[in-house]
mmCIF file of C-alpha atoms in Angstrom:
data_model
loop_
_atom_site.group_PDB
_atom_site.id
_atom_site.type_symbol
_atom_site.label_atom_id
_atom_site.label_comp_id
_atom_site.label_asym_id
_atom_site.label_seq_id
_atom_site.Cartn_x
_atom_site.Cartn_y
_atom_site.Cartn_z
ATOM 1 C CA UNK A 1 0.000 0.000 0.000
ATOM 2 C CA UNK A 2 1.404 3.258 -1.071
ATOM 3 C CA UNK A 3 0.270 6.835 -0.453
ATOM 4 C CA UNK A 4 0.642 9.764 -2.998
ATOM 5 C CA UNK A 5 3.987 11.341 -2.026
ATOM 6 C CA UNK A 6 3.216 12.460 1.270
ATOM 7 C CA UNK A 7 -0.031 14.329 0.155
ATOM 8 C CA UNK A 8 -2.482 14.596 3.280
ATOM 9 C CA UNK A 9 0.106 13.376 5.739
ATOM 10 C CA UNK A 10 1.514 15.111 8.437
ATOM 11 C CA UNK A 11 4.820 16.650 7.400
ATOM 12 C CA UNK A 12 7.862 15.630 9.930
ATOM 13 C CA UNK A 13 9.730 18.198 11.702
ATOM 14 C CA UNK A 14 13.299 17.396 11.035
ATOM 15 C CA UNK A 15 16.141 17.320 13.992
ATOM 16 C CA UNK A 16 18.458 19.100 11.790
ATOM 17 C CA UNK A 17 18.086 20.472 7.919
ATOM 18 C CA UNK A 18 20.885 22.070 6.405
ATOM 19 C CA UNK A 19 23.016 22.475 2.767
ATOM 20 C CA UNK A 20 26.202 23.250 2.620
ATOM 21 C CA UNK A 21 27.546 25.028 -0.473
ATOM 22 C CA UNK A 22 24.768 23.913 -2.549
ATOM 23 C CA UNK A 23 26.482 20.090 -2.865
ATOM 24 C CA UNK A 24 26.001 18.849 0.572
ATOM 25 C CA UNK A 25 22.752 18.284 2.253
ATOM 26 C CA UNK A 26 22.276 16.687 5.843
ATOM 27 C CA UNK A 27 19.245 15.598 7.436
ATOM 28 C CA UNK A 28 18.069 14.080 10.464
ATOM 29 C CA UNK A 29 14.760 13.572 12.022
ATOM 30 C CA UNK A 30 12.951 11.341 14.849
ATOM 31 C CA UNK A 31 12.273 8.113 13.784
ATOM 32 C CA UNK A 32 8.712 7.449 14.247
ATOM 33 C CA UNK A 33 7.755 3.527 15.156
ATOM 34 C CA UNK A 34 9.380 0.335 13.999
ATOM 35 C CA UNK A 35 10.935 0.915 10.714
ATOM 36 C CA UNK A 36 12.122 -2.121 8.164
ATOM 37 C CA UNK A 37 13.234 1.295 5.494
ATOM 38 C CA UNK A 38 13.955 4.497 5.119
ATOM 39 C CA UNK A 39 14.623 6.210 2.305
ATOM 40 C CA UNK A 40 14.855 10.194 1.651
ATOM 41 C CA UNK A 41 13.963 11.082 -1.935
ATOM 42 C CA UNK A 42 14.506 14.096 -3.789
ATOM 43 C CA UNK A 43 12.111 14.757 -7.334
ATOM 44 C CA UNK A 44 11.790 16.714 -9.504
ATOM 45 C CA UNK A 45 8.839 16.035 -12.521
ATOM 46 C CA UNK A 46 10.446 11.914 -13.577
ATOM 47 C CA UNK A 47 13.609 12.637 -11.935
ATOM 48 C CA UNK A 48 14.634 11.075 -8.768
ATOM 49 C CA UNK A 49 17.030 10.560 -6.427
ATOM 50 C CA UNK A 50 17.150 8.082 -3.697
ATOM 51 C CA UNK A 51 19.100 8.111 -0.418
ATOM 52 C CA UNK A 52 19.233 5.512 2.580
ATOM 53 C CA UNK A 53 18.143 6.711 5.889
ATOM 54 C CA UNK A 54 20.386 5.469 8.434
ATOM 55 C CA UNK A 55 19.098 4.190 11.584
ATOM 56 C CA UNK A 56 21.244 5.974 14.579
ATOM 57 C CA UNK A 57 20.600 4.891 18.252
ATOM 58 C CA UNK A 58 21.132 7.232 20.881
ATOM 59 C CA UNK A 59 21.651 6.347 24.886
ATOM 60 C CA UNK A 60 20.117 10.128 25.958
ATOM 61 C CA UNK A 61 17.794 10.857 23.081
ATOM 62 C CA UNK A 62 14.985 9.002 20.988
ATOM 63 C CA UNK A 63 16.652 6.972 17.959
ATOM 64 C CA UNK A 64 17.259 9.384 14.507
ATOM 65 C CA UNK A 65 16.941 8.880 10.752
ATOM 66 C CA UNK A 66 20.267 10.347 9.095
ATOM 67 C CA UNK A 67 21.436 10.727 5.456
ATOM 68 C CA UNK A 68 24.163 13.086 4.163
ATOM 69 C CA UNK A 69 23.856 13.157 0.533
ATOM 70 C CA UNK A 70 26.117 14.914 -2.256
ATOM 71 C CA UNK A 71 24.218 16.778 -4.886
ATOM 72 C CA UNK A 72 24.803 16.343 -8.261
ATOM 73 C CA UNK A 73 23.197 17.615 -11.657
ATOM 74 C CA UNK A 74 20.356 19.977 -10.191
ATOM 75 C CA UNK A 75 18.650 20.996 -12.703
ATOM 76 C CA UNK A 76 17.069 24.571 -12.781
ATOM 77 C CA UNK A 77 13.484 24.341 -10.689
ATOM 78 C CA UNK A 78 12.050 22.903 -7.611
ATOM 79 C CA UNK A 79 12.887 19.565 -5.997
ATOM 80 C CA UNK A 80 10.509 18.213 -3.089
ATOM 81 C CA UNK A 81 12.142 15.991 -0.606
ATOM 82 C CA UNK A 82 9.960 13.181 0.816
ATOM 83 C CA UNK A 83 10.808 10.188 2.966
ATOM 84 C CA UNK A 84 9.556 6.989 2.686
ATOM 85 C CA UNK A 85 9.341 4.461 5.068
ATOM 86 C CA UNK A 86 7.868 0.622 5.211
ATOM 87 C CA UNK A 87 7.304 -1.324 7.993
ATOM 88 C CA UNK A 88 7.513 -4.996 8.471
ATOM 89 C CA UNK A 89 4.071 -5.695 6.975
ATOM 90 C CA UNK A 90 5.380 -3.940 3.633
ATOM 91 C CA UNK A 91 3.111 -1.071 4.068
ATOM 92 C CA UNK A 92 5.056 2.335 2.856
ATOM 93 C CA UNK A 93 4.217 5.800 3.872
ATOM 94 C CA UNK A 94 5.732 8.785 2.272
ATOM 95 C CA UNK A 95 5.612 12.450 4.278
ATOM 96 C CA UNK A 96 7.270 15.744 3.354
ATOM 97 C CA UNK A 97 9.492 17.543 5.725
ATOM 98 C CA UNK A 98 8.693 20.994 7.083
ATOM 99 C CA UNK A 99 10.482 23.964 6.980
ATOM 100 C CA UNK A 100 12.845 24.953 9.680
ATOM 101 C CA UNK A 101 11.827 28.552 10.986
ATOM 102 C CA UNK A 102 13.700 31.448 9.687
ATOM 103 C CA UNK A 103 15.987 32.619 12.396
ATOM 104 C CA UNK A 104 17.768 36.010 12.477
ATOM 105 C CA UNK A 105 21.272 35.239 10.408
ATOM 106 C CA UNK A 106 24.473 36.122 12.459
ATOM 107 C CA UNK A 107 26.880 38.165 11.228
ATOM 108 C CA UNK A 108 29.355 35.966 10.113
ATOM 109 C CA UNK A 109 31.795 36.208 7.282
ATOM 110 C CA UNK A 110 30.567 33.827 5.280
ATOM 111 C CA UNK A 111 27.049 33.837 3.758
ATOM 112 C CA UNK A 112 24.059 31.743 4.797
ATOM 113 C CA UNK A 113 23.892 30.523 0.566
ATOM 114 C CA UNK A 114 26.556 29.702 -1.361
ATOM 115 C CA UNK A 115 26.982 28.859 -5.010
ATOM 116 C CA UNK A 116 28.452 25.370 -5.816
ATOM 117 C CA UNK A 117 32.543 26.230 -6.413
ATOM 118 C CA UNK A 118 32.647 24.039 -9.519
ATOM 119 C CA UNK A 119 29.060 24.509 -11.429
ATOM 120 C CA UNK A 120 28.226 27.702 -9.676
ATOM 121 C CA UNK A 121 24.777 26.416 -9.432
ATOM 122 C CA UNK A 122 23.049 27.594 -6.452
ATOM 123 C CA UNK A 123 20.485 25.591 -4.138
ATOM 124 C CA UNK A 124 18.716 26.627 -1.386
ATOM 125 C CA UNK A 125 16.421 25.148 1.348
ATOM 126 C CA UNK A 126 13.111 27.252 0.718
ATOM 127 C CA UNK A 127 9.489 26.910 2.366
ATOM 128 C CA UNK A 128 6.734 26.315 0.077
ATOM 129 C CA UNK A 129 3.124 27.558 0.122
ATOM 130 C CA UNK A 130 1.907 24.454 2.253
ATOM 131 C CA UNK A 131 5.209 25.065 4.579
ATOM 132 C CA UNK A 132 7.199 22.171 2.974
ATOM 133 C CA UNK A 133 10.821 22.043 2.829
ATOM 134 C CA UNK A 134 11.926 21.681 -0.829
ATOM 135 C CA UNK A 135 15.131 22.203 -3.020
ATOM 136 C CA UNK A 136 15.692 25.555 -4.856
ATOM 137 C CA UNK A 137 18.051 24.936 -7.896
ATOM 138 C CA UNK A 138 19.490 27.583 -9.885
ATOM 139 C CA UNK A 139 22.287 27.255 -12.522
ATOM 140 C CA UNK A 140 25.033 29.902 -12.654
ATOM 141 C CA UNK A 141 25.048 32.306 -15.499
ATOM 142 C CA UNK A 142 28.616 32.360 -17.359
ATOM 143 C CA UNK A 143 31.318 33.834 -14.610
ATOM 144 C CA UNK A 144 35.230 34.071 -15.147
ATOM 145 C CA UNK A 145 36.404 32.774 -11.707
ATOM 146 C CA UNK A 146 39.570 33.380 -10.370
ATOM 147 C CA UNK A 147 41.089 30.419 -8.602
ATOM 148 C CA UNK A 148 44.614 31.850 -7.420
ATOM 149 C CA UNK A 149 46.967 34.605 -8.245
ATOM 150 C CA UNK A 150 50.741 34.525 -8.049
ATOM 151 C CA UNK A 151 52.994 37.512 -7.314
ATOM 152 C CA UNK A 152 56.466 37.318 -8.492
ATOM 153 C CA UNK A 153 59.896 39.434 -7.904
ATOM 154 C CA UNK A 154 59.170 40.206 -11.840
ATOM 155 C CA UNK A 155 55.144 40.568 -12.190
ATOM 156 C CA UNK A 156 51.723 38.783 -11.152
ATOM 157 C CA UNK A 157 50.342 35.695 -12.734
ATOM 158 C CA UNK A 158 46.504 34.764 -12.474
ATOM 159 C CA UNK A 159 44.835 31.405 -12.531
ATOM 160 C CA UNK A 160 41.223 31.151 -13.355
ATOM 161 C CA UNK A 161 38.483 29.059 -15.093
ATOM 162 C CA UNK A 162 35.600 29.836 -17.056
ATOM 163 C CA UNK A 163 32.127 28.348 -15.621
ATOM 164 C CA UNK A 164 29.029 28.119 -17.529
ATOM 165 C CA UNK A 165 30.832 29.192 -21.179
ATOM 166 C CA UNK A 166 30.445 27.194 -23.947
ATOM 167 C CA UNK A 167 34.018 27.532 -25.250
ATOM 168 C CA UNK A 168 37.506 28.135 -23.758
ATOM 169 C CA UNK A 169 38.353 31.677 -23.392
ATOM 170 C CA UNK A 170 39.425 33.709 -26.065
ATOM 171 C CA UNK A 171 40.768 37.172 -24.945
ATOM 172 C CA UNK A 172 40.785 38.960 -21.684
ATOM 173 C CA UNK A 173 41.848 42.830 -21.000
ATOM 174 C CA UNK A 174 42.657 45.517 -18.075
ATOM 175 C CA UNK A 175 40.464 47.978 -17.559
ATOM 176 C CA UNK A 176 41.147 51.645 -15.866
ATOM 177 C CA UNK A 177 38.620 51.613 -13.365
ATOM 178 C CA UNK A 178 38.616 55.990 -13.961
ATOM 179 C CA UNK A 179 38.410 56.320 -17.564
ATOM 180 C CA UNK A 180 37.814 52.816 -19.262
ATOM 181 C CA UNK A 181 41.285 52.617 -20.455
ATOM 182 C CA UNK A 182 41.933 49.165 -22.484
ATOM 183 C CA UNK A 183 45.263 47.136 -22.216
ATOM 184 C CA UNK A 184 45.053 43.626 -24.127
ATOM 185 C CA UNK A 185 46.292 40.396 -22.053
ATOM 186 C CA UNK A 186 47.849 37.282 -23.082
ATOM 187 C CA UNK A 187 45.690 34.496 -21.855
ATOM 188 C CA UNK A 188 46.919 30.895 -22.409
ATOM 189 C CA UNK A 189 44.517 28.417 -22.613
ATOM 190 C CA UNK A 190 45.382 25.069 -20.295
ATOM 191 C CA UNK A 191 42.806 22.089 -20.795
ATOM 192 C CA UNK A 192 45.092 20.052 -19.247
ATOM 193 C CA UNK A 193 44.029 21.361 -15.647
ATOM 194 C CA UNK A 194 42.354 19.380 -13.127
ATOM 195 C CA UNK A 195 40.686 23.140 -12.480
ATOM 196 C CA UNK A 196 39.049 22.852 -15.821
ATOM 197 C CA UNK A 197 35.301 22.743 -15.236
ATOM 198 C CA UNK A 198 32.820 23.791 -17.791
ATOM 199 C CA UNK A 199 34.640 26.171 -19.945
ATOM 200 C CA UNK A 200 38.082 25.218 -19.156
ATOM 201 C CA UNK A 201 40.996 26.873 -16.976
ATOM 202 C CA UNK A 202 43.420 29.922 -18.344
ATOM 203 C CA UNK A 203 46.434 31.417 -17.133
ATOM 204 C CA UNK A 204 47.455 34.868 -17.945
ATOM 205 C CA UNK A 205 50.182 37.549 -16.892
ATOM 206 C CA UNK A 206 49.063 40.882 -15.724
ATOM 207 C CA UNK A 207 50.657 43.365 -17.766
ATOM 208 C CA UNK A 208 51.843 45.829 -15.791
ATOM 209 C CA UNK A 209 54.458 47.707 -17.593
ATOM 210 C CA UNK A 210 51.622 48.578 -20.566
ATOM 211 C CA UNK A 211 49.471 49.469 -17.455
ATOM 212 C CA UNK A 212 51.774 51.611 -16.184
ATOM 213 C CA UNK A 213 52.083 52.779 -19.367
ATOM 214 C CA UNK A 214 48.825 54.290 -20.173
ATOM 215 C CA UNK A 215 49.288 57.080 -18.103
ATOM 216 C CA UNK A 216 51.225 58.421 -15.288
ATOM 217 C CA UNK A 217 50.333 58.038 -11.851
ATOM 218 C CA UNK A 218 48.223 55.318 -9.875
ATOM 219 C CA UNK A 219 45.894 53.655 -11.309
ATOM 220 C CA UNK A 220 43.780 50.961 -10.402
ATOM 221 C CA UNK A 221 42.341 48.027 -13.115
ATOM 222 C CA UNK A 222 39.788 45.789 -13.417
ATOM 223 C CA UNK A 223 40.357 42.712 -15.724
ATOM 224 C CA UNK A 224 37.774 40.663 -18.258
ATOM 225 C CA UNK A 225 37.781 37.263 -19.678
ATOM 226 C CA UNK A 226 35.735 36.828 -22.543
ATOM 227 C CA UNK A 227 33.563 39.974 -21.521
ATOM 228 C CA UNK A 228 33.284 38.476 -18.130
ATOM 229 C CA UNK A 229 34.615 40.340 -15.086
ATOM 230 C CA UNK A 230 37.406 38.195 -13.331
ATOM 231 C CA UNK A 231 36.628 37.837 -9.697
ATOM 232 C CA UNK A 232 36.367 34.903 -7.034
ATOM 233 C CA UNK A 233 32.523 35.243 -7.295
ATOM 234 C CA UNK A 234 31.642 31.373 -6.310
ATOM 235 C CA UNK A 235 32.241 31.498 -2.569
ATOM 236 C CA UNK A 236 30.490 31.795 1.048
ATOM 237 C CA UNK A 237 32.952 34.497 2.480
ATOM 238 C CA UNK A 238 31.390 37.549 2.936
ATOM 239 C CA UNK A 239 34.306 39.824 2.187
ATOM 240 C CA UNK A 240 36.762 38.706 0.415
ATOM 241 C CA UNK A 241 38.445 42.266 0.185
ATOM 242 C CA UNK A 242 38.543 41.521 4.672
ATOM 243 C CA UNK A 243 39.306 37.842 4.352
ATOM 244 C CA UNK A 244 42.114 38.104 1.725
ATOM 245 C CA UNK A 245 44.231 41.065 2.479
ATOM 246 C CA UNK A 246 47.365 41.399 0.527
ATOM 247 C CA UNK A 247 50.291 44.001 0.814
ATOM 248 C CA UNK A 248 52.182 45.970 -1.750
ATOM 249 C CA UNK A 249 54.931 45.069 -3.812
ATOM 250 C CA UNK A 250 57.503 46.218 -5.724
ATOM 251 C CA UNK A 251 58.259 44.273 -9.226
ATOM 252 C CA UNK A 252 61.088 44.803 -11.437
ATOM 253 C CA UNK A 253 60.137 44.521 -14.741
ATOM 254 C CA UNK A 254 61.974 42.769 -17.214
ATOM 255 C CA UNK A 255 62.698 46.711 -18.966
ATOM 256 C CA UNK A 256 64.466 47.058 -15.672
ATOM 257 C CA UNK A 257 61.356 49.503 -14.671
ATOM 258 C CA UNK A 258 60.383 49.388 -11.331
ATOM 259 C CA UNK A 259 56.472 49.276 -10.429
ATOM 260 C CA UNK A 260 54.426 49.451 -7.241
ATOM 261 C CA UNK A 261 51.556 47.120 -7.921
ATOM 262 C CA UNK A 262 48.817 45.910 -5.286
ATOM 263 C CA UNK A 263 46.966 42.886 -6.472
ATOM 264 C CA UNK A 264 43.969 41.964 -4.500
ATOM 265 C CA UNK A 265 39.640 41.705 -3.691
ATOM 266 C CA UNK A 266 37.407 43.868 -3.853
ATOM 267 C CA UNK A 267 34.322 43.573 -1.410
ATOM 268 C CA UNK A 268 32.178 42.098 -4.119
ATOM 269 C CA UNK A 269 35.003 39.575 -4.993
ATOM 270 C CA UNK A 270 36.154 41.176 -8.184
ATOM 271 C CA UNK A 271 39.814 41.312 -8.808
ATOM 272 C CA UNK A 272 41.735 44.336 -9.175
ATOM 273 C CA UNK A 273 45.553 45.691 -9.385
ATOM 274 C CA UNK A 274 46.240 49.306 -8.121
ATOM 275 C CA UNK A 275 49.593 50.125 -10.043
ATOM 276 C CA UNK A 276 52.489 53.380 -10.568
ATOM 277 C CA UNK A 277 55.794 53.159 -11.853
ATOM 278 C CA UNK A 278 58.417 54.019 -9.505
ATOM 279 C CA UNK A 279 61.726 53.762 -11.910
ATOM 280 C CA UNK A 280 61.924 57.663 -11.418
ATOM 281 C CA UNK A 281 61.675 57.673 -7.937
ATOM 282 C CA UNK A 282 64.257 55.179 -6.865
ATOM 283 C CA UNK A 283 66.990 56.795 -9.632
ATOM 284 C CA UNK A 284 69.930 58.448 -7.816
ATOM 285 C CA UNK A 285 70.320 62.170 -9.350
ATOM 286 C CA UNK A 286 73.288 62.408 -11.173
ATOM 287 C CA UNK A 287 76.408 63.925 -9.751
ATOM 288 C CA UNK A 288 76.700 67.921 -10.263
ATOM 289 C CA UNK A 289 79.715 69.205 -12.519
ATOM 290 C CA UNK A 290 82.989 69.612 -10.431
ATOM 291 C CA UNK A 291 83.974 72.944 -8.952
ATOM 292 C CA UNK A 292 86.734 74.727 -9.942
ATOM 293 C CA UNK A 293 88.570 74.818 -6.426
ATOM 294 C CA UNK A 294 88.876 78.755 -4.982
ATOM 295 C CA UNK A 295 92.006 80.223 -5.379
ATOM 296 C CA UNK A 296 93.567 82.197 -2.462
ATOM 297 C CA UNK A 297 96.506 83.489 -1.935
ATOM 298 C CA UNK A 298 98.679 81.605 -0.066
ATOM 299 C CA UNK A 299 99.999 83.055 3.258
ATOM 300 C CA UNK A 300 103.086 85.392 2.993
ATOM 301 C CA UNK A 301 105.752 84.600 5.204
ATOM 302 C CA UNK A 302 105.626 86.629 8.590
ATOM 303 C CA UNK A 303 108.628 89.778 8.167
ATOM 304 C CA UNK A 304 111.533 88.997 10.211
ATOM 305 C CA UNK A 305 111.397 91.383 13.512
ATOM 306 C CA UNK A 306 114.489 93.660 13.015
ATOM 307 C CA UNK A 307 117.286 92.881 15.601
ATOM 308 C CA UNK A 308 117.286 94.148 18.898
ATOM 309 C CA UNK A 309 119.706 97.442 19.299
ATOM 310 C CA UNK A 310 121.620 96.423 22.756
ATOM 311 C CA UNK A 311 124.378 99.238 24.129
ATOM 312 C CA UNK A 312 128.006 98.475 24.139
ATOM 313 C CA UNK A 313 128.892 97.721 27.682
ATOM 314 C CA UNK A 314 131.143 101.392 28.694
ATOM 315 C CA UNK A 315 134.497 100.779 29.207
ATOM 316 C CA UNK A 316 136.053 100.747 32.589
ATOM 317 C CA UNK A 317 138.416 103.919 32.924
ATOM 318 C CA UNK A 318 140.673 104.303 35.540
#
């Protein structure tokens, strides 16, 4: 005997419901009775997927039915979670879960929902009309995702990966934040990558001496992939511009100029390099022209005192 997914039952109240950067989804409730199985299911329309409930015994509390589960393939839509159960005479029941009560959200620095790092699909745990717990999937639009960035004593090389593109990338670019200023950059392809992903991973080389170039002063840049701003945009930190500081640095360019570059997060998670050449600064000034030294006379010779004028001693006279 089976009953239409859950509809007219009770809905359980689960111990714990949570998801966990839109891949990992735990559950626990109270197991209800003598149970032969337990299974969670998650649908969508003729899709399903089917999870064991394990059977966990506690010595305090009342026994619990857990599953963690890994998410895969979530299509865009809704996906209801149900678990079914049969008992030993083989009859099955099926029962939704409810929603957990929205609580106030601490202020922590990462974010209650996070997109999944390698699809960049986001799911959620949302309440439905009848106050049922279901599945919110939503794929990623294209993004140009920065997975590291690598200063050296001679310039600043990014990693990143296109997700959601139909084709490797096929130019990227600096930007003057200011004035819209345009530099090209080299991007090199690597399919190789175990980074890869939809879209495949890139490398390229900041180019900070035609940066510096464009204009005197300092300057910051934003940089595109494909149109796509570069940024580490599929993450649950807060602020990444907080959680990521990095210092200055000086690079010497292989020109032998010398630039002051500062590569780092914004608060949004875009990435951007604040540059300014510094060769001029660090020269020495060259060394004035030589003196001619001052000529002075040199010091005459002090006159000889004329000698002293002593009397004759008078002669004795008888």
């Amino acid at each position: 005997m089976r009953r239409a997914a859950g509809r007219g039952e009770p809905l359980l109240t689960p111990v714990h419901l949570s998801l966990r950067d839109s891949r990992t989804l735990n559950v626990a409730l109270a197991a209800e009775g003598a149970t032969d199985r337990a299974r969670l299911l998650i649908t969508r329309g003729h899709r399903r997927v089917a999870v064991p409930l394990a059977f966990e015994r506690h010595s305090a509390d009342a026994p619990l039915l857990t599953a963690t589960v890994t998410l895969r393939d979530m299509r865009d839509g809704v996906w209801r979670l149900t678990v079914e159960t049969r008992d030993a005479d083989g009859r099955v029941r099926r029962r939704g879960i409810a929603a957990l009560g929205d609580s106030a959200v601490p202020g922590t620095p990462t974010v209650p929902h996070a997109p999944d790092p390698l699809t960049g699909t986001l799911v959620r745990i949302v309440r439905s009309r009848s106050g049922r717990a279901v599945l919110q999937a939503t794929r990623s639009r294209p993004r140009a995702e920065l997975v590291r960035f690598a200063p050296r004593g001679d310039g600043i090389t990014v990693h990143g990966r296109l997700v959601g593109a139909a084709s490797p990338p096929r130019r990227a670019e600096a930007v003057r934040r200011r004035d819209k200023v345009v530099v090209p950059v080299d991007v090199d392809v690597d399919s190789d990558s175990d980074a890869a992903g939809p879209g495949g991973a890139f490398t390229l080389r900041v180019p900070l001496g035609a940066m510096t170039g464009a204009g005197p002063g300092q300057w910051v840049w934003d940089f595109r992939v494909d149109g796509l701003p570069l940024g580490r945009w599929l993450s649950d930190v807060r602020d990444p511009s907080a959680a990521y500081p990095t210092p200055f640095r000086v690079f010497a360019l292989p020109d032998g100029a010398l630039v002051r570059a500062h590569a780092h997060f914004t608060r949004t998670g875009a990435f951007a390099v604040t540059c300014w050449d510094i060769t001029g600064l660090t020269r020495e000034p060259a060394d004035p022209a030589p003196r001619s030294p001052a000529l002075t006379p040199e010091p005459s010779a002090p006159a000889s005192a004329p000698p002293a004028l002593t009397p004759e001693p008078a002669k004795e006279t008888s």
